[in-house]
């Protein structure tokens, strides 16, 4: 669905140049949940910006099928002056797809995932977990096939984080979307994904890839599986922690 | 939150306490005003202060009555109010438009920055003689003075509000494929609404400075004119009266803006 072929990316600023990514190879197939883990500041957000097409690689190339990307950011970025409904419909207004059809589909989606009673509320009245769910539905409402998730849970407290993690994973699976998640949280990556790629410190490249196929596919079963701890240790070693 | 019946007794007590404090503050405010006016009147009557120089509340009221009787009161108020409101509106609208243009183009922002800084620092009253020559001594000149005094601050404040918009939200708009106009109307303008309200409040104050100062320089009518005229002919009652009216009007206009803020920003 999207393929990075020895991609480089260098930031240029007045104070110098920073090579964030060097020779990165990564590919993701339709329906897959791929997690990319790497140390803080190694270039994870840069990878997603490249995947979303916000920036163009300075070296190598990115092949993609023309599927829509939806970007879920490190913070939920809900507009506080809009209601939940208004936030969910924002992408439709921008893409000119604000026809009654698209809107009905978006609202049906919101209803399906338990936001019905919240549609007329402002984001400030929602809990952190609920806000992330709204952000996810907003991304899905835009008709995105490939979801780019940039540590979407990092702003949440531990308990909420576990819940939202499960929540988001099940929504993505049941909507049959493809997901590329970047995180520095090893257990989150194992619990959620079909495949985990490990990045080196900056400049980022892939040092190892692991298929994860134990458990019944839910994050819960993954966490309680005996295979969880060994994989965790392995990834930890590969990250050099 | 709507149903008062569901409140616990403690909460009712808390609400009552808040209300009592509010009443207390308002009573104290009114009391202070009454005390100031009362002392002013008292000292003037006892000639502790010279009422010829300081006037007194009763003299102010008499002057008000006199102005009203000659039909001049509302004429002067009307002139100043018209100049202030027109200047205020023009400065805010033009300032907003310029800020939008500068937000749209980073190049323009860079180019105009030093000009804006210098114009901001310039004491606008220095332009007084030029304005008289260019625009004559009617109220166009005064309105123009009001506009240039308030305009630069309007531009700078509005632009600051535009540029403070959350970077994550901007990235979101970019990721959604929004163009500049959509980013402006759907994100930047609503996000900077609180800042606009602050700008309006500052602009109200500046507009009054502009119009009264303008009237000082080229006066034929208005409250500023009454003040200058009263000073020249040593009728301090007139000066005080006009000043009091200005206080009331400026306060009222500020209250209007504050009300607009309450209605628009939640
Ligand atoms: N706009 C930019 N201009 C210059 N350098 C940048 C820019 N954005 C990121 N960088 C640099 O590129 C490197 C990678 O940044 P990136 O944001 O991709 O890392 P990250 O892995 O997402 O970090 P974090 O864990 O903090 O989210 C960092 O060292 C950062 O300093
Ligand atoms: Mg990041």
Coordinates of C-alpha atoms and ligand atoms in Angstrom, one line a residue:
Chain A
X1 CA 0.0 0.0 0.0
X2 CA 2.9 2.3 0.7
X3 CA 6.6 1.5 0.3
X4 CA 9.6 3.5 1.4
X5 CA 12.6 2.7 -0.9
X6 CA 15.9 3.8 0.8
X7 CA 14.4 7.1 1.7
X8 CA 16.5 9.9 3.1
X9 CA 15.2 13.1 4.8
X10 CA 17.3 16.0 5.9
X11 CA 16.0 19.1 7.7
X12 CA 17.7 22.4 6.8
X13 CA 17.6 25.2 9.2
X14 CA 19.9 28.3 9.7
X15 CA 21.5 26.6 12.6
X16 CA 22.6 23.6 10.5
X17 CA 21.2 20.5 8.9
X18 CA 19.8 17.5 10.6
X19 CA 19.6 14.2 8.8
X20 CA 16.5 12.6 10.4
X21 CA 16.2 9.6 8.1
X22 CA 18.9 7.7 6.1
X23 CA 18.3 4.7 3.8
X24 CA 14.9 3.8 5.3
X25 CA 13.2 0.7 3.8
X26 CA 9.7 0.0 4.9
X27 CA 6.5 -1.3 3.4
X28 CA 3.0 -1.9 4.5
X29 CA 0.4 -4.0 2.9
X30 CA -3.4 -3.5 2.9
X31 CA -5.1 -4.4 6.1
X32 CA -1.9 -4.6 8.0
X33 CA -1.2 -2.9 11.4
X34 CA 2.4 -1.9 11.3
X35 CA 4.1 -0.3 14.3
X36 CA 7.4 1.5 14.1
X37 CA 9.3 1.9 17.4
X38 CA 12.3 4.0 17.9
X39 CA 14.0 6.1 20.5
X40 CA 12.8 9.6 21.2
X41 CA 13.7 12.1 18.5
X42 CA 14.9 9.5 16.0
X43 CA 12.7 10.6 13.2
X44 CA 9.3 8.9 13.8
X45 CA 7.1 11.9 13.1
X46 CA 9.2 12.6 10.0
X47 CA 8.4 9.2 8.7
X48 CA 4.7 9.9 9.1
X49 CA 4.9 13.3 7.5
X50 CA 6.6 11.7 4.5
X51 CA 3.9 9.0 4.4
X52 CA 1.2 11.7 4.5
X53 CA 2.9 13.6 1.7
X54 CA 3.4 16.7 3.9
X55 CA 7.0 16.7 3.0
X56 CA 8.9 15.1 0.1
X57 CA 11.9 12.8 0.6
X58 CA 15.3 14.4 -0.1
X59 CA 16.6 11.0 -1.3
X60 CA 15.1 7.7 -2.4
X61 CA 11.5 7.4 -3.2
X62 CA 8.1 6.5 -1.8
X63 CA 5.7 4.3 -3.8
X64 CA 2.1 4.5 -2.9
X65 CA -1.3 3.3 -4.2
X66 CA -3.6 6.3 -4.4
X67 CA -5.3 5.5 -1.1
X68 CA -6.3 8.4 1.1
X69 CA -4.2 8.9 4.2
X70 CA -5.6 10.0 7.5
X71 CA -3.3 11.5 10.1
X72 CA -3.8 11.2 13.8
X73 CA -1.5 13.5 15.6
X74 CA 0.4 13.4 18.9
X75 CA -2.3 15.5 20.4
X76 CA -6.0 15.2 19.3
X77 CA -6.2 18.7 17.8
X78 CA -9.9 18.8 18.2
X79 CA -11.2 22.4 17.6
X80 CA -12.6 23.6 20.9
X81 CA -15.1 25.9 19.3
X82 CA -16.7 23.2 17.3
X83 CA -19.0 20.5 18.7
X84 CA -18.0 16.8 18.3
X85 CA -20.2 16.7 15.3
X86 CA -18.6 19.7 13.8
X87 CA -15.2 18.3 14.4
X88 CA -16.0 15.0 12.8
X89 CA -17.4 16.8 9.7
X90 CA -14.4 19.1 9.3
X91 CA -12.6 16.9 6.8
X92 CA -15.8 16.7 4.7
X93 CA -16.1 20.4 4.6
X94 CA -12.5 20.8 3.4
X95 CA -12.6 18.1 0.7
X96 CA -15.9 19.5 -0.6
X97 CA -17.5 16.2 0.2
X98 CA -20.0 17.8 2.6
X99 CA -22.9 16.3 0.7
X100 CA -25.7 14.7 2.8
X101 CA -24.3 11.2 1.9
X102 CA -20.9 11.7 3.3
X103 CA -22.2 13.5 6.3
X104 CA -24.7 10.7 7.0
X105 CA -21.9 8.1 6.7
X106 CA -19.7 10.1 9.1
X107 CA -22.5 10.4 11.7
X108 CA -23.4 6.7 11.3
X109 CA -19.8 5.9 12.1
X110 CA -19.9 8.1 15.1
X111 CA -23.1 6.5 16.3
X112 CA -21.7 3.0 15.7
X113 CA -18.7 3.8 18.0
X114 CA -20.7 5.2 20.9
X115 CA -20.5 9.0 20.2
X116 CA -24.2 9.4 19.6
X117 CA -24.9 11.2 23.0
X118 CA -21.8 13.4 22.6
X119 CA -22.4 14.8 19.1
X120 CA -23.7 18.1 20.4
X121 CA -21.0 18.5 23.1
X122 CA -17.8 20.5 23.0
X123 CA -14.5 18.6 23.2
X124 CA -13.8 20.3 26.5
X125 CA -16.6 18.3 28.1
X126 CA -15.1 15.0 27.0
X127 CA -12.5 12.8 28.7
X128 CA -9.1 12.3 27.2
X129 CA -10.0 8.9 26.0
X130 CA -13.2 10.0 24.4
X131 CA -11.4 12.9 22.6
X132 CA -9.0 10.4 21.0
X133 CA -12.0 8.4 19.9
X134 CA -13.5 11.5 18.3
X135 CA -10.2 12.2 16.6
X136 CA -10.1 8.7 15.2
X137 CA -13.7 8.9 13.9
X138 CA -12.8 12.3 12.4
X139 CA -9.9 10.6 10.5
X140 CA -12.1 7.7 9.4
X141 CA -14.9 10.1 8.4
X142 CA -12.5 11.6 5.9
X143 CA -12.6 8.3 4.1
X144 CA -9.0 7.5 4.9
X145 CA -7.8 4.0 4.0
X146 CA -4.3 4.3 5.5
X147 CA -4.3 5.7 9.1
X148 CA -1.1 7.3 10.2
X149 CA -0.9 7.3 14.0
X150 CA 1.7 9.4 15.8
X151 CA 1.9 8.3 19.4
X152 CA -1.8 9.0 19.7
X153 CA -1.9 7.7 23.2
X154 CA 1.1 9.5 24.7
X155 CA -0.9 12.3 26.2
X156 CA -3.1 9.9 28.2
X157 CA -2.7 8.5 31.7
X158 CA -1.8 4.8 31.9
X159 CA -5.2 3.4 32.6
X160 CA -7.0 5.5 29.9
X161 CA -4.2 4.6 27.6
X162 CA -4.8 0.9 27.8
X163 CA -8.5 1.4 27.2
X164 CA -8.1 3.7 24.3
X165 CA -5.4 1.5 22.8
X166 CA -7.9 -1.5 22.7
X167 CA -10.6 0.8 21.5
X168 CA -8.7 2.2 18.6
X169 CA -7.3 -1.1 17.6
X170 CA -10.7 -2.7 17.5
X171 CA -12.2 0.1 15.5
X172 CA -9.4 0.0 13.0
X173 CA -9.7 -3.8 12.6
X174 CA -13.5 -3.8 12.3
X175 CA -13.3 -1.0 9.7
X176 CA -10.6 -3.0 7.9
X177 CA -8.2 -0.1 7.7
X178 CA -4.5 -0.2 7.3
X179 CA -2.5 1.5 10.0
X180 CA 1.0 2.8 10.5
X181 CA 1.6 3.6 14.1
X182 CA 4.8 5.2 15.4
X183 CA 5.6 5.0 19.1
X184 CA 8.4 4.6 21.6
X185 CA 6.3 2.3 23.7
X186 CA 7.4 -1.3 23.2
X187 CA 4.4 -3.0 24.8
X188 CA 1.9 -0.9 22.9
X189 CA 3.6 -1.9 19.7
X190 CA 3.5 -5.6 20.5
X191 CA -0.1 -5.4 21.8
X192 CA -1.5 -3.7 18.7
X193 CA 0.3 -4.7 15.6
X194 CA 0.7 -7.4 13.0
X195 CA 4.3 -6.4 12.5
X196 CA 6.8 -4.3 14.4
X197 CA 9.7 -2.5 12.8
X198 CA 12.6 -1.2 15.0
X199 CA 14.4 2.0 14.2
X200 CA 17.9 3.0 15.0
X201 CA 18.8 6.2 16.7
X202 CA 18.9 9.3 14.4
X203 CA 19.4 9.1 11.4
X204 CA 16.6 6.5 11.5
X205 CA 16.8 3.3 9.5
X206 CA 15.1 -0.1 10.1
X207 CA 17.3 -2.4 12.2
X208 CA 14.9 -5.3 12.6
X209 CA 11.4 -6.4 11.7
X210 CA 9.2 -8.9 13.6
X211 CA 5.9 -10.4 12.7
X212 CA 3.6 -10.7 15.6
X213 CA 1.0 -13.4 15.4
X214 CA 0.3 -14.8 18.8
X215 CA -2.9 -14.3 20.7
X216 CA -6.3 -13.9 19.1
X217 CA -5.6 -10.5 17.7
X218 CA -6.9 -8.4 20.6
X219 CA -4.4 -6.4 22.6
X220 CA -5.6 -8.0 25.8
X221 CA -4.7 -11.5 24.7
X222 CA -1.4 -10.3 23.5
X223 CA -0.5 -8.8 26.8
X224 CA -1.4 -11.9 28.7
X225 CA 0.3 -14.3 26.3
X226 CA 3.5 -16.1 27.4
X227 CA 5.2 -14.9 24.1
X228 CA 4.8 -11.3 25.1
X229 CA 7.8 -11.0 27.5
X230 CA 10.4 -12.7 25.3
X231 CA 9.5 -10.4 22.4
X232 CA 9.5 -7.4 24.7
X233 CA 13.1 -8.3 25.8
X234 CA 14.2 -8.8 22.2
X235 CA 12.8 -5.5 21.1
X236 CA 14.3 -3.8 24.1
X237 CA 17.7 -5.2 23.2
X238 CA 17.4 -4.1 19.6
X239 CA 16.5 -0.6 20.7
X240 CA 19.7 -0.7 22.8
X241 CA 17.9 0.0 26.1
Chain B
X1 CA -25.9 21.9 35.7
X2 CA -29.3 23.2 34.8
X3 CA -31.5 21.7 37.5
X4 CA -31.1 23.6 40.7
X5 CA -33.1 21.0 42.6
X6 CA -30.3 18.4 42.4
X7 CA -27.8 20.6 44.2
X8 CA -26.7 19.4 47.6
X9 CA -27.1 21.8 50.6
X10 CA -23.3 22.5 50.7
X11 CA -23.4 23.5 47.1
X12 CA -26.3 25.8 47.7
X13 CA -24.3 27.4 50.5
X14 CA -21.3 27.7 48.2
X15 CA -23.4 29.4 45.5
X16 CA -24.9 31.7 48.1
X17 CA -21.5 32.7 49.3
X18 CA -20.3 33.5 45.8
X19 CA -23.4 35.6 45.2
X20 CA -22.9 37.4 48.5
X21 CA -19.3 38.3 47.7
X22 CA -20.4 39.6 44.3
X23 CA -23.0 41.9 45.9
X24 CA -20.4 43.0 48.4
X25 CA -18.0 44.0 45.7
X26 CA -20.7 45.9 43.8
X27 CA -21.8 47.7 46.9
X28 CA -18.2 48.6 47.7
X29 CA -17.7 50.0 44.2
X30 CA -20.9 52.1 44.3
X31 CA -20.0 53.2 47.8
X32 CA -16.5 54.3 46.8
X33 CA -18.0 56.3 43.9
X34 CA -20.6 57.9 46.2
X35 CA -17.9 58.7 48.8
X36 CA -15.6 60.3 46.3
X37 CA -18.4 62.5 44.9
X38 CA -19.6 63.3 48.4
X39 CA -16.1 64.3 49.6
X40 CA -15.5 66.4 46.5
X41 CA -18.8 68.2 47.1
X42 CA -18.2 68.6 50.8
X43 CA -14.6 69.9 50.4
X44 CA -15.8 72.3 47.8
X45 CA -18.6 73.6 49.9
X46 CA -16.3 74.1 52.9
X47 CA -13.8 75.7 50.6
X48 CA -11.1 73.3 51.6
X49 CA -10.4 73.2 47.9
X50 CA -11.2 76.1 45.7
X51 CA -14.4 75.2 43.7
X52 CA -13.4 77.7 41.0
X53 CA -10.4 75.5 40.2
X54 CA -11.7 72.1 41.1
X55 CA -15.4 72.6 40.3
X56 CA -17.8 70.5 42.3
X57 CA -20.5 67.9 41.6
X58 CA -23.3 70.4 42.0
X59 CA -21.6 72.8 39.6
X60 CA -21.1 69.9 37.2
X61 CA -24.8 69.1 37.3
X62 CA -25.6 72.8 36.9
X63 CA -23.3 73.0 33.8
X64 CA -24.9 69.8 32.4
X65 CA -28.3 71.5 32.8
X66 CA -27.1 74.6 31.1
X67 CA -25.6 72.7 28.2
X68 CA -28.8 70.8 27.8
X69 CA -30.9 73.9 27.9
X70 CA -28.9 75.6 25.1
X71 CA -29.2 72.4 23.1
X72 CA -25.4 71.9 23.1
X73 CA -25.1 68.9 25.3
X74 CA -26.1 66.2 22.8
X75 CA -24.6 68.1 19.9
X76 CA -21.1 67.8 21.4
X77 CA -21.6 64.3 22.7
X78 CA -22.9 63.3 19.3
X79 CA -19.9 64.8 17.5
X80 CA -17.3 63.1 19.6
X81 CA -19.2 59.8 19.7
X82 CA -19.5 59.8 15.9
X83 CA -15.8 60.5 15.5
X84 CA -14.8 57.8 18.0
X85 CA -17.1 55.1 16.7
X86 CA -16.3 55.7 13.1
X87 CA -12.5 55.8 13.8
X88 CA -12.8 52.7 15.9
X89 CA -14.7 50.7 13.3
X90 CA -12.5 51.8 10.5
X91 CA -9.3 51.0 12.5
X92 CA -10.6 47.6 13.5
X93 CA -11.9 46.6 10.0
X94 CA -8.9 47.9 8.1
X95 CA -6.5 46.5 10.7
X96 CA -8.2 43.1 10.4
X97 CA -8.0 43.1 6.7
X98 CA -4.3 44.1 6.7
X99 CA -3.6 41.4 9.3
X100 CA -5.2 38.8 7.1
X101 CA -3.1 39.9 4.1
X102 CA 0.0 39.8 6.2
X103 CA -0.9 36.3 7.5
X104 CA -1.4 35.1 3.9
X105 CA 2.0 36.1 2.8
X106 CA 5.1 35.5 4.8
X107 CA 7.1 37.6 2.4
X108 CA 4.8 40.6 2.9
X109 CA 5.1 40.1 6.7
X110 CA 8.9 40.3 6.5
X111 CA 8.9 43.3 4.2
X112 CA 6.4 45.3 6.2
X113 CA 7.7 44.4 9.7
X114 CA 10.1 47.3 10.2
X115 CA 7.6 49.8 8.9
X116 CA 5.0 48.6 11.3
X117 CA 7.4 48.7 14.2
X118 CA 8.4 52.3 13.4
X119 CA 4.8 53.5 12.9
X120 CA 3.9 51.9 16.2
X121 CA 6.6 53.7 18.0
X122 CA 5.9 57.0 16.4
X123 CA 4.0 59.4 18.6
X124 CA 1.0 59.9 16.2
X125 CA 0.3 63.4 17.5
X126 CA 3.4 64.5 15.7
X127 CA 1.4 64.2 12.5
X128 CA -1.1 66.7 13.8
X129 CA 0.0 69.7 11.6
X130 CA 0.3 67.5 8.6
X131 CA -3.2 66.1 9.1
X132 CA -4.7 69.6 9.4
X133 CA -3.0 70.7 6.1
X134 CA -4.1 67.5 4.3
X135 CA -7.6 67.2 5.7
X136 CA -8.6 70.6 6.9
X137 CA -10.1 71.2 10.3
X138 CA -13.4 69.2 10.0
X139 CA -14.1 65.9 11.6
X140 CA -12.4 64.0 8.7
X141 CA -9.2 65.1 10.2
X142 CA -10.2 63.9 13.7
X143 CA -11.4 60.6 12.4
X144 CA -8.2 60.2 10.5
X145 CA -6.3 60.9 13.7
X146 CA -8.3 58.3 15.6
X147 CA -7.7 55.7 12.9
X148 CA -4.0 56.1 12.7
X149 CA -3.7 55.9 16.5
X150 CA -5.7 52.7 16.8
X151 CA -4.8 51.0 13.5
X152 CA -1.2 49.8 14.0
X153 CA -2.1 48.2 17.3
X154 CA -5.1 46.6 15.7
X155 CA -2.9 45.1 13.0
X156 CA -0.2 43.9 15.4
X157 CA -2.6 42.4 17.9
X158 CA -4.7 40.6 15.3
X159 CA -1.6 39.3 13.5
X160 CA -0.1 38.0 16.8
X161 CA -3.4 36.2 17.4
X162 CA -3.3 34.6 13.9
X163 CA 0.3 33.5 14.3
X164 CA -0.3 32.0 17.8
X165 CA -2.6 29.3 16.4
X166 CA -1.7 25.8 17.6
X167 CA 0.9 24.2 15.3
X168 CA -0.7 20.7 15.7
X169 CA -4.0 22.1 14.4
X170 CA -2.2 23.7 11.5
X171 CA -0.6 20.3 10.7
X172 CA -4.0 18.7 10.8
X173 CA -5.4 21.2 8.3
X174 CA -2.4 20.5 6.0
X175 CA -2.9 16.8 6.3
X176 CA -6.5 17.2 5.4
X177 CA -5.4 19.0 2.3
X178 CA -6.9 22.4 3.3
X179 CA -5.9 25.4 1.2
X180 CA -4.9 28.8 2.7
X181 CA -8.4 30.2 2.6
X182 CA -9.9 27.2 4.3
X183 CA -7.2 27.3 6.9
X184 CA -8.0 30.9 7.5
X185 CA -11.8 30.6 7.7
X186 CA -12.0 27.3 9.5
X187 CA -9.1 27.5 11.8
X188 CA -7.3 30.8 12.1
X189 CA -10.2 33.1 12.4
X190 CA -12.2 31.1 15.0
X191 CA -9.1 30.2 16.9
X192 CA -8.1 33.9 17.3
X193 CA -11.5 35.2 18.3
X194 CA -10.5 35.7 21.9
X195 CA -7.5 37.7 20.7
X196 CA -9.8 39.8 18.5
X197 CA -11.9 40.7 21.6
X198 CA -8.7 41.8 23.4
X199 CA -7.8 43.9 20.3
X200 CA -11.3 45.5 20.4
X201 CA -10.9 46.4 24.1
X202 CA -7.5 48.1 23.5
X203 CA -8.8 49.8 20.4
X204 CA -11.7 51.3 22.3
X205 CA -9.3 53.1 24.6
X206 CA -7.1 54.2 21.7
X207 CA -10.1 55.5 19.7
X208 CA -11.0 57.8 22.6
X209 CA -7.5 59.0 22.9
X210 CA -7.5 59.6 19.1
X211 CA -10.7 61.5 18.9
X212 CA -10.2 63.7 22.0
X213 CA -6.6 64.5 21.0
X214 CA -7.8 65.3 17.5
X215 CA -10.3 67.7 18.9
X216 CA -7.6 69.3 21.0
X217 CA -5.7 70.1 17.8
X218 CA -8.5 71.0 15.4
X219 CA -11.5 71.7 17.4
X220 CA -14.8 73.2 16.5
X221 CA -17.1 70.9 18.4
X222 CA -17.1 67.9 20.6
X223 CA -16.2 67.1 24.2
X224 CA -12.4 67.6 23.5
X225 CA -13.3 71.0 22.2
X226 CA -15.3 71.8 25.3
X227 CA -12.3 70.8 27.4
X228 CA -9.9 72.9 25.5
X229 CA -12.3 75.9 25.3
X230 CA -13.2 75.6 29.0
X231 CA -9.5 75.6 29.8
X232 CA -8.8 78.7 27.7
X233 CA -11.6 80.8 29.2
X234 CA -11.0 79.4 32.6
X235 CA -14.4 77.7 33.0
X236 CA -13.2 74.7 34.9
X237 CA -16.8 73.6 35.5
X238 CA -17.1 73.0 31.8
X239 CA -13.8 71.1 31.7
X240 CA -14.9 68.9 34.6
X241 CA -18.3 68.3 33.1
X242 CA -16.9 67.3 29.7
X243 CA -14.4 65.0 31.4
X244 CA -17.1 63.3 33.4
X245 CA -19.2 62.7 30.3
X246 CA -16.1 61.2 28.6
X247 CA -15.6 58.8 31.5
X248 CA -19.1 57.6 31.3
X249 CA -19.0 57.2 27.5
X250 CA -15.7 55.4 27.5
X251 CA -16.9 53.1 30.2
X252 CA -20.1 52.4 28.3
X253 CA -18.3 51.6 25.1
X254 CA -15.9 49.3 26.9
X255 CA -18.9 47.5 28.5
X256 CA -20.4 47.0 25.1
X257 CA -17.3 45.3 23.8
X258 CA -17.1 43.2 27.0
X259 CA -20.7 42.2 26.4
X260 CA -19.9 41.3 22.8
X261 CA -17.1 39.1 24.1
X262 CA -19.3 37.3 26.5
X263 CA -21.8 36.6 23.8
X264 CA -19.2 35.5 21.2
X265 CA -16.5 33.7 23.1
X266 CA -17.7 30.9 25.3
Ligands
LIG1 N1 11.0 21.2 11.3 C1 12.2 20.8 11.7 N2 13.3 21.5 11.4 C2 14.5 21.0 11.8 N3 14.7 19.9 12.4 C3 13.7 19.1 12.7 C4 12.3 19.5 12.4 N4 11.5 18.6 12.8 C5 12.2 17.6 13.4 N5 13.5 17.9 13.3 C6 14.7 17.1 13.8 O1 14.6 15.9 13.2 C7 14.8 14.8 14.2 C8 13.7 13.9 14.1 O2 12.4 14.5 14.5 P1 11.1 13.8 14.6 O3 10.1 14.8 15.1 O4 10.8 13.0 13.4 O5 11.4 12.7 15.8 P2 10.4 11.8 16.6 O6 11.0 10.5 16.7 O7 9.0 12.0 16.2 O8 10.6 12.5 18.1 P3 9.6 12.4 19.3 O9 9.9 11.1 20.0 O10 10.0 13.5 20.2 O11 8.2 12.6 18.8 C9 14.9 15.5 15.5 O12 16.2 15.5 16.0 C10 14.5 16.9 15.3 O13 15.3 17.8 16.1
LIG2 MG1 7.2 12.7 17.1

